Amino acid sequence: MENKNEMQEREQVNTQKSVPERAKANEKKRALLVISFGTSYPETRAKTIDAIEAEMREAFPEYDFFRAFTSPTIMRIMREREGIWVDDVEQAFERLLAQGYKEVLVQMTHVIRGFEYDRMMGTIRRYQDRFPVFACGEPLLTDEKDYQGLAKILENKFAEYRVSGTAVVLMGHGTEHVANFSYERLQKHLTDDGAGNLLIGTVEASPTLDAMMRAVEEQKPKRVLLAPLLIVAGNHVMIDMAGEKEDSWKNQFLRQGYEVECSFEGLGEYPEIRKMYVDHARDALRRAEEERERNTQIESENGSESGSGTNNGKKKMVPGILWGIGVGPGDPELLTLKAVRKIKECDVLMVPGEDYRSSIAYQIAQRAIPEVEEKPCVGVELPMTRDKERLAQAHETAAKQVTDLLVQGKQVGFLNLGDVTLYATYLYIHRLVQQAGYEARLINGIPSFCATAATLNVGLAENSEQLHVLSQPGQIEEGLKLPGTKVIMKMGKNLDRVKEIIAQSGMEAMMVENCGLPGEKICRSVDEIHDGAGYYSLVIVKEK
């Protein structure tokens, strides 16, 4: 029987080359690594992941091809059932280092930036600086043009079903990650395009199947088509969507009296989707090249400054200014004129989160100011933790990132969701930068509770009425006893308990979830506040 090493040498899909071919590959030193979640269904894998990889190889023939999966379970099943060994992400990078590759292009086949993406990017960041040239393409849904593009693809794909009497329900994966709003953002594009009978639900988050069934009921169709909004038609499709269990989507719609048809075509089978991934890889190479050119220019400028002028041969650089910019709660039309102007003027933007493109603050600015996409942007890791030592270290690291730019004379804009003076993590960085001797200023944004009140079409406080902001779960019971209006925010997973406390108090409550963002939901009473509401939910409580 073969041992693990022998099986890996024989079956590793990344090394199916003769010794001379591998030697030639090492001489070129350029590698293309395609990363997928994976699937244990060989047939759909061939039609989706394999097809994406084939088009990537065709688009980048000068790169040697490598594959990695992120699901340990799927990799184990493939070894046991098919005798196929696939690297995980870390193993793939170690392989590239061992084989001497100097230039690496990575493209993932993930749909959104959820927890799986975050874990994968954590590994990528540990390795990317070990390669002289490194570029990493984005997931399927990244910027506005991706949402517009996918909406058009889906509208064309299901054009024959866009008739009276038919509803198309697309099954996405769903996640508790903030990136889950991507599904609602895509739904908004479909609805705005007049394709409201294309409905997006998720298996593991919201919109739920119950929400889909209510939406379908409102349209009163005779027939329902179920289709994957997933790259592969794997377990979720075969079991959760179209399986024979009572709780499958198919059977639940059948019990409601609808004619049900199931499509088993994963997104990876769409030629247009495969092209989007190729385009993302090309964009990554372009951005990497632009960054190299900028770094070369900065080094050249610094070199020429050090050899000219006075002051011991050094030209004194005037430090830049740090601008903390509130971008409002979500609606891009709520950015202030001053914020828009300063965002345009800044040389570099910074946002919370290692991956700046997944930042809601960045996406708000991007929707209001499309040219933001052409501006250098830096993602700053600011962990959600109560560990004071870890937080302090993260704040100091972020402040150092800022001052490294300010010393070059750069004007730096740090984007903050809502108002930059209210519960803003940015303020820690603001103070540290000032303590380091640099200038830092604040630009207000519209606070989320003001936008929420306007959305609900109510006032927050009148005459001598008091206004109280409650931001911690432990404040709720005593806070509700205070006179005047209470604003409850930042409750996260504690919101269900908060709802119970409000109901017991007998007070009136209204809530807006994702105010100004795709997927905005308005609840005008305690009873309407649904379980599992997201982190960006704000409650306004008034005395009767």
XYZ file of C-alpha atoms in Angstrom:
544
model
C 0.000 0.000 0.000
C 1.261 3.483 -0.830
C 2.294 5.724 2.032
C 1.148 9.352 2.214
C 4.250 10.748 0.541
C 4.039 8.286 -2.360
C 0.347 9.030 -2.858
C 0.994 12.763 -2.726
C 3.777 12.481 -5.318
C 1.548 10.404 -7.617
C -1.777 12.152 -7.184
C -1.097 15.772 -6.235
C -2.898 17.698 -8.928
C -0.443 20.550 -8.658
C 2.553 18.451 -9.684
C 1.254 16.434 -12.592
C 4.324 17.285 -14.714
C 7.391 15.374 -15.759
C 10.711 16.195 -14.093
C 11.951 18.207 -17.134
C 8.677 20.137 -17.188
C 9.002 20.977 -13.485
C 12.567 22.100 -14.003
C 11.408 24.379 -16.794
C 8.654 25.712 -14.549
C 11.177 26.579 -11.874
C 13.198 28.533 -14.392
C 10.174 30.707 -15.211
C 9.436 31.317 -11.513
C 5.850 32.432 -12.161
C 2.945 30.634 -10.507
C -0.829 30.908 -10.748
C -2.624 29.636 -7.626
C -6.413 29.228 -7.787
C -8.042 28.816 -4.375
C -11.518 27.305 -3.972
C -13.623 26.016 -1.112
C -13.907 22.745 -3.015
C -16.608 20.128 -3.504
C -16.771 16.373 -2.978
C -19.068 15.962 -6.018
C -16.752 15.094 -8.948
C -19.309 15.876 -11.661
C -20.080 19.413 -10.516
C -16.376 19.972 -9.724
C -15.531 19.237 -13.360
C -18.180 21.675 -14.588
C -17.353 24.479 -12.168
C -14.021 24.600 -10.343
C -12.160 22.701 -13.050
C -13.740 24.922 -15.705
C -12.717 28.106 -13.874
C -9.180 26.771 -13.459
C -9.006 25.845 -17.157
C -9.961 29.377 -18.221
C -7.470 30.854 -15.777
C -4.709 28.660 -17.222
C -5.674 29.707 -20.737
C -5.711 33.398 -19.759
C -2.272 33.210 -18.096
C -0.266 30.662 -20.121
C 3.044 32.084 -18.923
C 2.220 31.013 -15.339
C 2.504 27.482 -13.947
C -0.779 26.327 -12.486
C -1.399 25.297 -8.868
C -4.602 24.541 -6.970
C -5.604 24.823 -3.293
C -8.852 24.135 -1.430
C -9.916 25.641 1.882
C -12.269 22.918 3.183
C -10.410 20.229 5.175
C -13.496 18.000 5.069
C -13.703 18.084 1.278
C -9.979 17.481 0.894
C -10.227 14.441 3.184
C -13.227 13.040 1.288
C -11.425 13.480 -2.039
C -8.388 11.588 -0.710
C -10.499 8.758 0.669
C -12.986 8.408 -2.192
C -11.017 9.440 -5.251
C -7.384 9.125 -4.226
C -6.856 12.810 -5.079
C -4.629 14.941 -2.880
C -5.155 18.717 -2.961
C -3.090 21.236 -1.019
C -4.620 23.589 1.498
C -3.581 27.240 1.153
C -0.587 27.004 3.475
C 0.685 23.832 1.825
C 0.361 25.459 -1.586
C 2.475 28.458 -0.575
C 5.105 26.224 1.029
C 5.225 24.270 -2.242
C 5.752 27.475 -4.242
C 8.533 28.610 -1.912
C 10.231 25.219 -2.050
C 10.123 25.223 -5.851
C 11.644 28.696 -6.025
C 8.819 30.745 -7.535
C 9.397 34.494 -7.431
C 6.160 35.813 -8.929
C 2.777 34.569 -7.706
C -0.727 35.402 -8.918
C -3.552 34.215 -6.648
C -7.215 34.073 -7.631
C -9.944 32.820 -5.329
C -13.286 31.447 -6.485
C -15.207 32.599 -3.411
C -18.381 34.641 -3.930
C -18.228 37.109 -1.012
C -15.855 38.173 1.749
C -17.162 36.050 4.610
C -15.391 34.193 7.413
C -13.911 31.672 4.973
C -12.403 34.549 2.999
C -11.025 36.173 6.177
C -9.299 32.952 7.242
C -7.851 32.461 3.787
C -6.584 36.048 3.634
C -4.931 35.597 7.031
C -2.833 32.822 5.510
C -2.172 34.785 2.322
C -0.900 37.787 4.281
C 1.584 35.589 6.133
C 3.124 34.514 2.842
C 2.716 37.368 0.358
C 5.823 39.288 1.424
C 7.963 36.183 0.884
C 7.531 36.511 -2.874
C 9.180 39.429 -4.722
C 6.103 39.876 -6.911
C 2.652 39.025 -5.528
C -0.881 39.779 -6.734
C -4.189 38.551 -5.343
C -7.494 38.749 -7.223
C -10.785 39.573 -5.528
C -13.854 37.364 -4.861
C -16.764 37.418 -7.279
C -18.664 40.241 -5.560
C -16.258 43.026 -4.675
C -17.159 46.415 -6.127
C -20.195 48.024 -7.680
C -19.448 46.843 -11.202
C -19.400 43.246 -9.921
C -22.892 43.564 -8.480
C -24.131 45.230 -11.652
C -22.448 42.562 -13.779
C -23.786 39.588 -11.814
C -27.287 41.073 -11.771
C -27.242 41.336 -15.572
C -25.906 37.787 -15.908
C -28.716 36.427 -13.731
C -31.343 38.497 -15.527
C -30.208 37.101 -18.879
C -29.823 33.571 -17.549
C -33.390 33.431 -16.267
C -34.966 35.652 -18.912
C -37.439 32.941 -19.949
C -38.726 32.755 -16.373
C -39.285 36.493 -16.061
C -42.944 36.087 -16.904
C -46.100 36.336 -14.883
C -46.755 33.247 -12.830
C -43.121 32.262 -12.187
C -40.779 33.091 -9.301
C -37.060 32.280 -9.362
C -35.535 31.641 -5.926
C -31.735 31.680 -5.881
C -30.030 29.877 -3.008
C -26.916 31.549 -1.612
C -24.824 30.265 1.263
C -25.222 33.053 3.820
C -23.021 33.959 6.775
C -23.151 35.692 10.155
C -20.305 37.856 8.840
C -21.156 41.467 7.977
C -20.493 40.528 4.340
C -23.901 38.822 4.336
C -25.370 42.150 3.232
C -23.856 41.338 -0.187
C -26.906 39.201 -0.956
C -29.290 42.031 -0.167
C -27.169 44.432 -2.186
C -27.407 42.092 -5.173
C -31.161 41.751 -4.629
C -31.502 45.526 -4.777
C -29.799 45.577 -8.168
C -32.176 42.902 -9.463
C -35.226 44.713 -8.127
C -34.074 48.084 -9.470
C -33.580 46.452 -12.886
C -37.178 45.260 -12.916
C -36.254 41.639 -12.146
C -38.088 41.492 -8.835
C -39.246 37.929 -9.447
C -35.598 36.833 -9.026
C -35.362 36.405 -5.263
C -32.201 35.689 -3.265
C -32.274 33.599 -0.111
C -29.570 31.905 1.941
C -29.129 28.544 3.636
C -27.357 29.735 6.775
C -28.295 33.374 7.331
C -30.720 35.973 5.990
C -32.750 36.304 3.874
C -34.098 33.003 5.220
C -36.263 30.431 3.480
C -39.259 31.749 5.460
C -38.567 35.217 4.080
C -38.371 33.734 0.570
C -41.683 31.947 0.984
C -43.356 35.176 2.101
C -41.834 37.052 -0.838
C -42.993 34.371 -3.267
C -46.470 34.393 -1.756
C -46.734 38.140 -2.380
C -46.049 37.563 -6.091
C -48.705 34.804 -6.307
C -46.908 32.635 -8.898
C -47.980 29.156 -9.971
C -44.427 27.915 -10.475
C -41.171 28.280 -8.540
C -37.717 27.659 -9.999
C -34.999 26.914 -7.429
C -31.413 27.549 -8.556
C -27.985 27.826 -6.873
C -26.319 31.149 -6.204
C -23.252 29.089 -5.405
C -20.172 28.314 -7.460
C -20.756 24.559 -7.243
C -23.910 22.455 -6.964
C -22.751 20.497 -3.925
C -24.395 19.425 -0.665
C -26.394 22.599 -0.183
C -27.960 22.180 -3.597
C -28.389 18.407 -3.616
C -29.672 18.159 -0.037
C -30.854 21.532 1.305
C -32.334 22.855 -1.921
C -33.502 19.838 -3.916
C -33.233 16.923 -1.482
C -35.997 14.533 -0.451
C -36.054 15.497 3.226
C -39.185 17.243 4.450
C -37.369 20.489 5.188
C -35.686 20.864 1.791
C -36.578 24.041 -0.071
C -38.164 21.990 -2.831
C -40.501 20.093 -0.530
C -41.472 23.143 1.483
C -42.538 24.982 -1.675
C -44.328 21.866 -2.931
C -46.345 21.713 0.296
C -47.490 25.277 -0.365
C -49.012 24.114 -3.633
C -46.456 25.477 -6.117
C -45.107 23.679 -9.135
C -41.383 23.360 -8.381
C -38.498 23.032 -10.815
C -34.865 22.698 -9.727
C -31.760 23.832 -11.588
C -28.474 22.134 -10.709
C -26.214 24.539 -12.570
C -23.632 26.147 -10.296
C -22.373 29.657 -11.030
C -19.041 28.186 -12.076
C -20.776 26.719 -15.136
C -21.617 30.194 -16.438
C -18.997 31.391 -18.964
C -19.691 34.988 -17.887
C -18.877 34.166 -14.262
C -15.625 32.484 -15.235
C -14.711 35.598 -17.197
C -15.331 37.742 -14.108
C -12.728 35.730 -12.203
C -10.224 36.076 -15.042
C -10.869 39.836 -15.094
C -10.312 40.030 -11.336
C -6.955 38.298 -11.736
C -5.953 40.736 -14.476
C -7.018 43.660 -12.261
C -4.855 42.271 -9.467
C -1.802 42.178 -11.723
C -2.503 45.731 -12.846
C -2.810 46.979 -9.251
C 0.384 45.179 -8.240
C 2.260 46.770 -11.119
C 0.911 50.227 -10.248
C 1.982 49.751 -6.628
C 5.482 48.735 -7.705
C 5.684 51.849 -9.888
C 4.541 54.069 -6.993
C 7.091 52.524 -4.640
C 9.847 52.965 -7.224
C 8.851 56.613 -7.671
C 8.843 57.231 -3.902
C 12.277 55.631 -3.555
C 13.545 57.712 -6.443
C 12.140 60.933 -4.974
C 13.558 60.178 -1.535
C 16.931 59.404 -3.077
C 17.041 62.642 -5.028
C 15.915 64.688 -2.009
C 18.648 63.231 0.187
C 21.312 64.435 -2.243
C 20.107 67.991 -2.781
C 19.374 71.181 -0.898
C 20.633 72.212 2.504
C 20.258 70.818 6.013
C 23.056 68.238 5.596
C 21.969 67.373 2.080
C 18.358 66.607 3.064
C 15.284 68.461 1.920
C 12.850 68.882 4.789
C 9.505 67.222 4.035
C 6.398 68.984 5.363
C 4.355 66.291 7.155
C 0.864 65.526 5.966
C -2.342 65.768 7.977
C -4.548 62.930 9.194
C -8.260 63.467 8.567
C -10.791 61.380 10.460
C -13.807 61.387 8.148
C -17.302 60.261 9.117
C -19.079 58.815 6.067
C -22.529 58.532 7.634
C -24.596 55.415 8.344
C -24.947 53.952 4.859
C -26.778 56.077 2.315
C -24.067 57.614 0.109
C -26.246 60.715 -0.333
C -25.737 61.429 3.379
C -22.031 62.128 2.990
C -21.403 65.782 3.768
C -19.989 68.057 1.099
C -16.929 68.561 3.273
C -16.376 64.815 3.594
C -16.670 64.347 -0.183
C -14.221 67.157 -0.854
C -11.664 65.907 1.631
C -11.904 62.290 0.422
C -11.133 63.537 -3.086
C -8.221 65.657 -1.854
C -6.509 63.016 0.300
C -3.530 61.194 -1.196
C -4.257 57.942 0.657
C -7.380 56.529 2.299
C -7.428 54.198 5.278
C -10.336 52.099 6.547
C -10.917 49.597 9.370
C -10.385 45.979 8.324
C -7.427 44.291 6.668
C -9.328 44.027 3.379
C -10.341 47.586 2.596
C -12.740 46.625 -0.180
C -14.959 44.724 2.260
C -15.216 47.762 4.542
C -18.720 49.263 4.610
C -17.205 52.722 5.139
C -15.163 52.268 1.954
C -18.175 51.004 0.014
C -20.243 54.024 1.070
C -17.526 56.374 -0.143
C -17.111 54.362 -3.332
C -20.819 54.637 -4.172
C -20.737 58.404 -3.629
C -17.350 59.012 -5.257
C -16.605 56.387 -7.957
C -13.070 57.707 -8.470
C -12.213 56.411 -4.992
C -11.422 53.102 -6.696
C -8.376 54.727 -8.323
C -7.050 56.111 -5.036
C -4.526 54.193 -2.892
C -6.280 52.655 0.111
C -4.912 50.826 3.148
C -6.871 48.364 5.273
C -6.130 48.611 9.002
C -6.607 45.612 11.281
C -8.741 46.656 14.256
C -9.910 43.445 15.968
C -13.309 43.139 17.679
C -12.032 42.001 21.070
C -12.121 42.936 24.756
C -8.436 42.073 25.153
C -7.023 45.484 26.114
C -3.430 44.534 25.380
C -4.306 43.269 21.903
C -6.392 46.375 21.205
C -3.625 48.711 22.336
C -1.142 46.921 20.100
C -3.535 47.153 17.129
C -4.065 50.878 17.716
C -0.322 51.510 17.948
C 0.296 49.532 14.757
C -2.418 51.509 12.966
C -1.014 54.822 14.205
C 2.432 53.778 12.938
C 0.916 53.012 9.517
C -0.541 56.516 9.492
C 2.612 58.330 10.603
C 4.698 56.437 8.031
C 2.514 58.090 5.383
C 2.363 61.508 7.057
C 6.156 61.744 7.216
C 6.152 61.412 3.406
C 3.940 64.491 3.213
C 0.799 62.483 2.395
C -2.678 63.738 3.243
C -4.378 60.724 4.842
C -8.148 60.252 5.159
C -9.353 57.635 7.650
C -12.941 56.658 6.818
C -15.267 55.893 9.700
C -18.831 54.580 9.569
C -21.357 57.061 10.985
C -19.939 60.007 12.899
C -16.248 60.013 13.685
C -16.753 61.501 17.185
C -19.244 58.876 18.411
C -18.039 55.434 19.599
C -15.390 55.533 16.879
C -12.382 53.215 17.199
C -10.632 55.749 15.010
C -10.377 58.153 17.973
C -7.704 55.960 19.591
C -5.589 56.295 16.445
C -6.345 60.020 16.262
C -4.923 60.597 19.759
C -1.841 58.432 19.179
C -1.003 60.306 15.978
C -1.352 63.632 17.798
C 0.842 62.369 20.634
C 3.478 61.479 18.019
C 3.585 65.159 17.054
C 1.475 65.116 13.874
C -1.623 67.110 13.034
C -4.960 65.274 13.035
C -8.416 66.722 12.380
C -12.022 65.492 12.468
C -14.821 65.787 9.906
C -18.265 64.932 11.216
C -20.624 62.467 9.618
C -24.350 62.031 10.156
C -24.856 59.760 13.217
C -26.752 56.539 12.683
C -29.459 57.382 15.217
C -30.236 60.660 13.425
C -30.526 58.854 10.093
C -32.651 56.147 11.723
C -35.065 58.713 13.165
C -35.385 60.349 9.752
C -36.027 56.967 8.120
C -38.759 56.303 10.690
C -40.069 59.842 10.116
C -40.007 60.659 13.822
C -38.212 63.199 15.989
C -35.689 62.147 18.585
C -36.274 64.812 21.213
C -38.527 67.858 21.528
C -38.626 70.830 23.927
C -37.000 69.734 27.213
C -37.163 66.020 26.429
C -33.991 64.110 27.275
C -32.094 61.866 24.858
C -30.080 58.874 26.111
C -27.745 56.664 24.066
C -27.363 53.109 25.395
C -24.534 51.145 23.820
C -23.920 48.258 26.230
C -26.276 45.360 27.069
C -25.777 45.964 30.791
C -27.153 49.489 30.460
C -30.568 48.527 29.103
C -32.698 47.707 32.160
C -31.660 50.793 34.132
C -31.415 52.945 31.001
C -35.033 52.324 30.071
C -36.063 53.852 33.402
C -34.537 57.194 32.383
C -36.919 59.897 31.167
C -37.119 60.819 27.488
C -36.074 58.998 24.316
C -33.644 56.093 24.437
C -31.398 55.126 21.519
C -30.154 51.541 21.716
C -27.236 50.631 19.451
C -24.293 48.247 19.116
C -26.231 45.351 20.700
C -25.234 42.652 18.206
C -26.230 39.170 19.350
C -27.797 40.639 22.535
C -30.615 42.302 20.588
C -33.058 39.418 21.142
C -32.716 39.860 24.918
C -33.061 43.644 24.554
C -36.308 43.090 22.673
C -37.669 41.055 25.604
C -36.746 43.766 28.100
C -38.412 46.469 25.997
C -41.559 44.357 25.609
C -41.759 43.874 29.386
C -41.353 47.625 29.947
C -44.465 48.410 27.935
C -42.656 51.182 26.019
C -42.964 51.916 22.316
C -40.002 50.849 20.198
C -39.034 51.108 16.548
C -35.994 49.694 14.795
C -34.129 50.090 11.528
C -31.680 47.404 10.457
C -28.942 48.360 7.964
C -30.110 51.968 7.767
C -29.236 53.377 4.353
C -27.573 50.117 3.301
C -28.786 47.398 0.946
C -31.222 45.214 2.840
C -32.581 48.003 5.010
C -35.466 46.755 7.188
C -37.911 48.940 9.125
C -39.747 47.660 12.210
C -42.337 50.033 13.689
C -43.142 48.073 16.834
C -41.504 45.659 19.272
C -43.484 42.807 17.753
C -42.045 43.522 14.309
C -38.423 43.314 15.520
C -37.316 39.969 14.148
C -35.026 37.485 15.859
C -31.453 37.432 14.669
C -31.390 41.049 13.463
C -27.898 42.090 12.383
C -25.238 44.145 14.146
C -26.216 47.316 12.283
C -29.620 47.507 13.958
C -30.647 50.586 15.930
C -33.675 50.808 18.236
C -35.446 54.001 19.281
C -37.569 53.683 22.437
C -40.130 56.303 23.392
C -42.397 56.667 26.375
C -46.083 56.176 25.679
